[in-house]
PDB file of C-alpha atoms in Angstrom:
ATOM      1  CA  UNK A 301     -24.340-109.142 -23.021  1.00 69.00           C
ATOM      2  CA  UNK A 302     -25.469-108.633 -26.487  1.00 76.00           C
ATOM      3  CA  UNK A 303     -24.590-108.613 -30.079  1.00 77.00           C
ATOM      4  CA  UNK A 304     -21.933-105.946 -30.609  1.00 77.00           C
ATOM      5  CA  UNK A 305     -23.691-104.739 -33.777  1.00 76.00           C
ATOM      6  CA  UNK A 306     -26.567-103.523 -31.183  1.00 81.00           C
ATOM      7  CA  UNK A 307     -23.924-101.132 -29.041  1.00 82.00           C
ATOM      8  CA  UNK A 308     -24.932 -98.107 -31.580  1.00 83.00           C
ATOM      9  CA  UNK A 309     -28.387 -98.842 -32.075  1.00 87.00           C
ATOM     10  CA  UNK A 310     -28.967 -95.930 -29.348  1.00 89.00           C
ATOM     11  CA  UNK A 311     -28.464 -93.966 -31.709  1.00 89.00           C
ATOM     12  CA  UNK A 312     -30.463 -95.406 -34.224  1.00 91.00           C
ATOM     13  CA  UNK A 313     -34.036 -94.565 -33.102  1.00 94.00           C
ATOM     14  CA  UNK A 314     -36.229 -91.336 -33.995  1.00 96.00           C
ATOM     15  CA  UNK A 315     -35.854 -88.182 -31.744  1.00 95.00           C
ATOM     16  CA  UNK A 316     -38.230 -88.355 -29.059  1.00 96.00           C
ATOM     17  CA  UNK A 317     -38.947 -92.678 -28.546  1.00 97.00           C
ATOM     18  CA  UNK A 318     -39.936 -93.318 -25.293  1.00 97.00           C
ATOM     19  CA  UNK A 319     -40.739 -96.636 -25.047  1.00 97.00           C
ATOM     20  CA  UNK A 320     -40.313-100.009 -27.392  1.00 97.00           C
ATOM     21  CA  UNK A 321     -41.954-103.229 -26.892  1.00 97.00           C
ATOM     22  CA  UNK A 322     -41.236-106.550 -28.517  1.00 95.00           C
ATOM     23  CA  UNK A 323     -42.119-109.786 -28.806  1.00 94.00           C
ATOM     24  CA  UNK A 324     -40.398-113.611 -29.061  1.00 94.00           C
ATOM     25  CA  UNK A 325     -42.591-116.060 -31.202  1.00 91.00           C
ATOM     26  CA  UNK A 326     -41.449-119.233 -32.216  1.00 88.00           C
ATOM     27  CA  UNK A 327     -41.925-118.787 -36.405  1.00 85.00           C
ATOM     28  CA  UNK A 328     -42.650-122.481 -36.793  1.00 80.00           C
ATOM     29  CA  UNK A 329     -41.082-125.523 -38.034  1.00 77.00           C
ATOM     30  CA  UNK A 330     -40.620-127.889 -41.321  1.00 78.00           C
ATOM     31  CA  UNK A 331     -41.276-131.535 -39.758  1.00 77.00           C
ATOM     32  CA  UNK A 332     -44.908-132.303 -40.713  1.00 81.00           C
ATOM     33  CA  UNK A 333     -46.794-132.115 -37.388  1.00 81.00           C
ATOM     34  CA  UNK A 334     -44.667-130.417 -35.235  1.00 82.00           C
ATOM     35  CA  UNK A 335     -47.230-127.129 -35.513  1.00 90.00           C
ATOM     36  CA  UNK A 336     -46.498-126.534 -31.323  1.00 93.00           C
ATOM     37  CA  UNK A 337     -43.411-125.201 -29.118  1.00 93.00           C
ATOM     38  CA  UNK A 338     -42.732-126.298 -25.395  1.00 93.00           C
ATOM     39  CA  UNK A 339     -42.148-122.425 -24.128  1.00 94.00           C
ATOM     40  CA  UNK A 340     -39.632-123.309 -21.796  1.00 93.00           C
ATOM     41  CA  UNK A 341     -36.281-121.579 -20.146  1.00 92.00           C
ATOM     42  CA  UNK A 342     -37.225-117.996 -19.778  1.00 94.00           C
ATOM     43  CA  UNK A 343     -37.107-118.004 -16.163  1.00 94.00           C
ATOM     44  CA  UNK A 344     -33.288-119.234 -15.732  1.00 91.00           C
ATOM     45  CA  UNK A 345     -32.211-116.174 -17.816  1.00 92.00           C
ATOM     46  CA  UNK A 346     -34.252-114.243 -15.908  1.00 95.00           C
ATOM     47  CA  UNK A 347     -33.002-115.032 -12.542  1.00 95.00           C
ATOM     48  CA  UNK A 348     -29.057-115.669 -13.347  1.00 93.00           C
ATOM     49  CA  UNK A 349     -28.601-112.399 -15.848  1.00 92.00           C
ATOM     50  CA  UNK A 350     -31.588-109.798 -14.765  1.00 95.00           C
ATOM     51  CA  UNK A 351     -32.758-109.803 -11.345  1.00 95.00           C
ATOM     52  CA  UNK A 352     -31.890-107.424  -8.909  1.00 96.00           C
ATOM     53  CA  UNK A 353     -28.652-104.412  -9.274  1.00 96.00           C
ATOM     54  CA  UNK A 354     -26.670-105.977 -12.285  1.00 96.00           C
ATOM     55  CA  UNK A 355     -25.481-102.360 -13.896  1.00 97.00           C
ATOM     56  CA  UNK A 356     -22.976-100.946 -11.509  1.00 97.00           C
ATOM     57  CA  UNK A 357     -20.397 -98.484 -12.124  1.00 97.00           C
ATOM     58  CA  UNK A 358     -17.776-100.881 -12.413  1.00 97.00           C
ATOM     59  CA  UNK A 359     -19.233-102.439 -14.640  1.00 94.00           C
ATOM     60  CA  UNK A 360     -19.643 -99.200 -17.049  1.00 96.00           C
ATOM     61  CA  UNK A 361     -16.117 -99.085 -16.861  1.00 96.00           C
ATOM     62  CA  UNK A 362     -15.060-102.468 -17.380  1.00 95.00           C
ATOM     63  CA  UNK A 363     -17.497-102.214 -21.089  1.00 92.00           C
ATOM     64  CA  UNK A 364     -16.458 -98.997 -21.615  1.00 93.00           C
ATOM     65  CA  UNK A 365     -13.061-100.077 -22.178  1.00 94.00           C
ATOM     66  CA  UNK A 366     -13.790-103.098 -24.173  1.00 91.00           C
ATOM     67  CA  UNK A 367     -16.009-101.442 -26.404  1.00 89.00           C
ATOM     68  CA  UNK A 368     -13.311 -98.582 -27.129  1.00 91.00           C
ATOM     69  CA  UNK A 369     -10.913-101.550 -27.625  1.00 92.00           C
ATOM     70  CA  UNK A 370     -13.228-103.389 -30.148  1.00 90.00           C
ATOM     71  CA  UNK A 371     -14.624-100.807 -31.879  1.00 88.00           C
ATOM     72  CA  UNK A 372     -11.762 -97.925 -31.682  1.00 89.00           C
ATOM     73  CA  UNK A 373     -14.159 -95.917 -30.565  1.00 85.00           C
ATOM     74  CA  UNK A 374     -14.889 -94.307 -27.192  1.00 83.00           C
ATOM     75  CA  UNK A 375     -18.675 -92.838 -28.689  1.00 84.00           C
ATOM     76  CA  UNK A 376     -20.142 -95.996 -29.645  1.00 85.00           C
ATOM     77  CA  UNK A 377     -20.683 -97.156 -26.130  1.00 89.00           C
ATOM     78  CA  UNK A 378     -23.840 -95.004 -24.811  1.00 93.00           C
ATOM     79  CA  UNK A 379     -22.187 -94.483 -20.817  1.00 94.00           C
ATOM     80  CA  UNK A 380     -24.928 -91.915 -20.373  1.00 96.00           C
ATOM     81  CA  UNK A 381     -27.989 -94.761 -20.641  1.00 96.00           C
ATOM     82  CA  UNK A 382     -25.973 -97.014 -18.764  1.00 96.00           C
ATOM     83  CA  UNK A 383     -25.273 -94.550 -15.844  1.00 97.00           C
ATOM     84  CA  UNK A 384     -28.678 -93.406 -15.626  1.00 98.00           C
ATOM     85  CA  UNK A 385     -29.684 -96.896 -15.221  1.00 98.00           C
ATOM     86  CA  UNK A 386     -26.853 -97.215 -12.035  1.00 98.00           C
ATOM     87  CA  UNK A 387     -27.747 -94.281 -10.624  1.00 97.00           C
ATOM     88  CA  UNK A 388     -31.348 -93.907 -11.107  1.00 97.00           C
ATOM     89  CA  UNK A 389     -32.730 -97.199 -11.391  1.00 98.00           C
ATOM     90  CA  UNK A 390     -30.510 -98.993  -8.752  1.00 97.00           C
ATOM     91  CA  UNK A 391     -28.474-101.332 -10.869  1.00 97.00           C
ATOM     92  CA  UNK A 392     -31.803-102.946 -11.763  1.00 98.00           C
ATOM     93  CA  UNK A 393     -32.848-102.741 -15.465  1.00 98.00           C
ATOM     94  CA  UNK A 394     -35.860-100.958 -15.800  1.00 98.00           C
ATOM     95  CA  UNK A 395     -38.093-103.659 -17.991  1.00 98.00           C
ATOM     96  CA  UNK A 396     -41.175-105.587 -17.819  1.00 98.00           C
ATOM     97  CA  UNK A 397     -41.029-108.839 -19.378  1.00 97.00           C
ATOM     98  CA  UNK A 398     -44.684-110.647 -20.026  1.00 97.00           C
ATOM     99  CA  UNK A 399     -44.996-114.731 -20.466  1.00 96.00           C
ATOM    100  CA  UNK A 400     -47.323-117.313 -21.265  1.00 97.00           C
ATOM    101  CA  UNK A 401     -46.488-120.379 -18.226  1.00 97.00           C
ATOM    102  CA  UNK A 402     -43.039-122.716 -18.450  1.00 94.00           C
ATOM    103  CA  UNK A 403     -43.669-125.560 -19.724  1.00 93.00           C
ATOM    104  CA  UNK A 404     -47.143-124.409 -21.835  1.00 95.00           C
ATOM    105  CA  UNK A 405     -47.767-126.348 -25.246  1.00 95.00           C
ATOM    106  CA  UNK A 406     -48.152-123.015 -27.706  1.00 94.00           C
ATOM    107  CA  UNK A 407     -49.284-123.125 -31.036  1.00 94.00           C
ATOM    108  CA  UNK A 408     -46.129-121.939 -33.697  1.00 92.00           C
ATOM    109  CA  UNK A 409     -46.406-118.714 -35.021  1.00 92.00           C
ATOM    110  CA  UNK A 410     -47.776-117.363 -31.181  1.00 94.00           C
ATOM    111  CA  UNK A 411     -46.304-114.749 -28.926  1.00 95.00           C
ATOM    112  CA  UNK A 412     -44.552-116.524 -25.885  1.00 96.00           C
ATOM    113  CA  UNK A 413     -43.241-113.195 -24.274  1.00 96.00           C
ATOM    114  CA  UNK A 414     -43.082-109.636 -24.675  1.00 96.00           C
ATOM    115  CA  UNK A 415     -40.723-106.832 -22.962  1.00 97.00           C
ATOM    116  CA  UNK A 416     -41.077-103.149 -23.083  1.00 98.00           C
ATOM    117  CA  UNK A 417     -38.940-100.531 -20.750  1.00 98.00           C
ATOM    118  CA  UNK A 418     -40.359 -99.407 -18.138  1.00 98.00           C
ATOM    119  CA  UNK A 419     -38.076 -95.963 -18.401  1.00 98.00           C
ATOM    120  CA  UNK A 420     -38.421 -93.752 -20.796  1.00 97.00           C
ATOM    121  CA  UNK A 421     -34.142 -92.744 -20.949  1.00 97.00           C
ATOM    122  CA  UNK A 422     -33.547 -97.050 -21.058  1.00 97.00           C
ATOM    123  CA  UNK A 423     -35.925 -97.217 -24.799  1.00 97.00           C
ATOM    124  CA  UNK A 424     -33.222 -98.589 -26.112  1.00 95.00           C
ATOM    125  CA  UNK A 425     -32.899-101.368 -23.301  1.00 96.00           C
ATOM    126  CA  UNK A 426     -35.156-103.204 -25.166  1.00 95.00           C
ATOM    127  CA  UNK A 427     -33.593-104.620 -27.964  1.00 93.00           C
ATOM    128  CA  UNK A 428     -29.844-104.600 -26.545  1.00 93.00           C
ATOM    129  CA  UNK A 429     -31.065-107.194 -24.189  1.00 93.00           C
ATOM    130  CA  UNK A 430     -32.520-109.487 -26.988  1.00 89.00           C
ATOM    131  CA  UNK A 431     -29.748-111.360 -27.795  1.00 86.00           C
ATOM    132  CA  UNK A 432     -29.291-112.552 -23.797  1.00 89.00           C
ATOM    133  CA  UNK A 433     -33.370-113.657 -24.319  1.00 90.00           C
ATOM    134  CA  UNK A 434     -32.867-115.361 -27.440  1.00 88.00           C
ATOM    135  CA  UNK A 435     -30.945-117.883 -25.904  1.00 89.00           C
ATOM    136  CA  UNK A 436     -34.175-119.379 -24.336  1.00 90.00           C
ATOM    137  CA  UNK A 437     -34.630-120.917 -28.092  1.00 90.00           C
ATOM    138  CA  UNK A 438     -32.163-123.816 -26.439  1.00 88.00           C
ATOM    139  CA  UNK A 439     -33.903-125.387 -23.534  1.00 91.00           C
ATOM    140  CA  UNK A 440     -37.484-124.692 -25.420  1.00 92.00           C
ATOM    141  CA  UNK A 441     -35.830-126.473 -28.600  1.00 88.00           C
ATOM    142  CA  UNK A 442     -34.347-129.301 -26.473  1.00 88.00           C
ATOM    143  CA  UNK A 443     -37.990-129.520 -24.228  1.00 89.00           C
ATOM    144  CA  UNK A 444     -40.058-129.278 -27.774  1.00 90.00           C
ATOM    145  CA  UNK A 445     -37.912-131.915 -29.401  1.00 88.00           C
ATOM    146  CA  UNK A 446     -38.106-134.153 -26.203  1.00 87.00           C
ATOM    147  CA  UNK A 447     -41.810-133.930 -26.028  1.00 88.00           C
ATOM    148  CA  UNK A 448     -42.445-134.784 -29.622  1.00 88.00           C
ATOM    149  CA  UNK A 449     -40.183-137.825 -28.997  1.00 88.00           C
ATOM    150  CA  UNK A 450     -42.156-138.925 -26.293  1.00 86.00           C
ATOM    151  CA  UNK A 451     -45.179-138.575 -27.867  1.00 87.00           C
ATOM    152  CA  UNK A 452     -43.859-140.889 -30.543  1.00 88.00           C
ATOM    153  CA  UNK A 453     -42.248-143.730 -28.373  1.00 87.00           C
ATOM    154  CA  UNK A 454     -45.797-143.934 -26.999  1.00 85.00           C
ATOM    155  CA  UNK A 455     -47.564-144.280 -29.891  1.00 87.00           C
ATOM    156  CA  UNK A 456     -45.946-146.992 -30.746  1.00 88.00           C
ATOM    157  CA  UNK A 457     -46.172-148.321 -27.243  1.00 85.00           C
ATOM    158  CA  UNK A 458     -49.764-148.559 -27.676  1.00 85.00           C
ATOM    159  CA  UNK A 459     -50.042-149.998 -30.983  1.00 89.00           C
ATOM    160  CA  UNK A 460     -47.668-152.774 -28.998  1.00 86.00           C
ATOM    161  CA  UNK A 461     -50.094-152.703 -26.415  1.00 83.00           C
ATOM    162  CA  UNK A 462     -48.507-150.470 -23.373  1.00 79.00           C
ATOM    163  CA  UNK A 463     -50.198-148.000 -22.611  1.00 72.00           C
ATOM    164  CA  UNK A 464     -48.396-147.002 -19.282  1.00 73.00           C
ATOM    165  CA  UNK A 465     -46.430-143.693 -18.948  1.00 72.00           C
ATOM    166  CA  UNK A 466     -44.710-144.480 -16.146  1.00 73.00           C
ATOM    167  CA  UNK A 467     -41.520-146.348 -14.980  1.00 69.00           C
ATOM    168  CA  UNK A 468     -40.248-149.036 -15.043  1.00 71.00           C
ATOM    169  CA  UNK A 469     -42.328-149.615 -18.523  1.00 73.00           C
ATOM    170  CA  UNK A 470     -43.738-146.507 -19.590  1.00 75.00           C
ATOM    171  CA  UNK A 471     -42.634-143.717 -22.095  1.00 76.00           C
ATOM    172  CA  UNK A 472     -41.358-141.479 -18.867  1.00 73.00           C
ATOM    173  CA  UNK A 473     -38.569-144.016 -18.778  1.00 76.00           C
ATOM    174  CA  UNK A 474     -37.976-144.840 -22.527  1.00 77.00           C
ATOM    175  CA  UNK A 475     -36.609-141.093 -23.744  1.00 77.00           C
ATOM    176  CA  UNK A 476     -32.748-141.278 -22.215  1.00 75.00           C
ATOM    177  CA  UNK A 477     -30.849-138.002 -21.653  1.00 70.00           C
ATOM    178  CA  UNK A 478     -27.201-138.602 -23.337  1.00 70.00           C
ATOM    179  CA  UNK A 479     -26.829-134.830 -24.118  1.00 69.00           C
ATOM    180  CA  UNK A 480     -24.133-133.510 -21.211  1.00 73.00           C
ATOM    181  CA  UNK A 481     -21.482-135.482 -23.511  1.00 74.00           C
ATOM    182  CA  UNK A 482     -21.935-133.330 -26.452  1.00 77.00           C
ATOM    183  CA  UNK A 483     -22.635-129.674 -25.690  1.00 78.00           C
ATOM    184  CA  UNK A 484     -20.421-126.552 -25.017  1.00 81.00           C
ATOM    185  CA  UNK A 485     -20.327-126.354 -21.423  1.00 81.00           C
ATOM    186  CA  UNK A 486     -22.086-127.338 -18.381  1.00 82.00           C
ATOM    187  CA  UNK A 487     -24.419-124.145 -18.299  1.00 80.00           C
ATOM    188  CA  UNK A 488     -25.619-126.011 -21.886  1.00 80.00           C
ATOM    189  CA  UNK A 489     -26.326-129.387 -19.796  1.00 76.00           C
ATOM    190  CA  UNK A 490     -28.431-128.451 -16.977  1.00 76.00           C
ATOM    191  CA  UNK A 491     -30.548-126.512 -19.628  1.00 78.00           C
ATOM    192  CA  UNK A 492     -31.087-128.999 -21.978  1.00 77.00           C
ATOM    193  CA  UNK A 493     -31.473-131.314 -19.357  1.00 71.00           C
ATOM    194  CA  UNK A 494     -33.386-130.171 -16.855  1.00 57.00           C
TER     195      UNK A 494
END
């Protein structure tokens, strides 16, 4: 799962890399105040796309032959890295991904997580699998928006005199969830709403 563009970036790096290392920050945002991020999400993608023997042989085969169908090429798809990480790495993709804690209030413009390979042959690991990570900007987006919301409802609670934050009167209550009606699929739901 990546950005096709990314299937010939193998290629792309100097003779003799070994390992790459990269970090997610959230760059900031325009609305006056909103100067934090909720870090939030990482951990689903983790466990439904990453953990445990998810390159098999099959697999290889299956992407080899959409990747010589898309690009009319049977070269651009680098088998080689993606067997050695079958056969010498167990399936299992040979990473290490660093994070600050789910649900953490982190200034913008902060690292929230880093990855490097943890094989020298899977360098290029790295970045191919940045485009499955970047979809953590959804739930974090959703959680950072929520929170901000929250924080506003109860700022106006108080100047109204509540002060309570939780049900039946208080803020945890007042912020409804209305969002499995509008997005692409039900994957989109539970992580906006969790």
């Amino acid at each position: 799962m990546s950005d096709s563009y990314k299937v010939s970036h193998y290629r792309q790096y100097p003779p003799g890399t070994e390992y790459v290392y990269s970090y997610f920050e959230s760059r900031g945002c325009d609305n006056e105040g909103w100067d934090s991020v909720c870090f939030f999400g990482l951990q689903y993608f983790l466990k439904r796309y990453m953990i445990g023997q998810v390159v098999t042989m099959e697999n290889i085969e299956e992407a080899a032959e959409l990747y010589e169908a898309h690009f009319g090429d049977k070269q651009m798809f680098y088998r080689e890295g993606w067997e050695h990480i079958a056969q010498h790495c167990g399936g299992k993709l040979p990473v290490e991904i660093k994070c600050v804690p789910e649900g953490m209030i982190i200034p913008n413009k902060t690292v929230l997580f880093t990855m490097v390979n943890t094989d020298k042959k899977a360098f290029w690991l790295t970045n191919f699998l940045e485009t499955l990570l970047v979809q953590v900007w959804y739930p974090m987006t959703v959680c950072t928006n929520s929170r901000f919301q929250k924080l506003s409802i109860y700022e106006y609670m108080k100047k109204t005199g509540n002060t309570q934050w939780a049900p039946p009167n208080g803020v945890g209550f007042k912020l409804h969830d209305f969002g499995f009606r509008g997005v692409s699929s039900v994957e989109s739901a539970a992580l906006g709403g969790t």
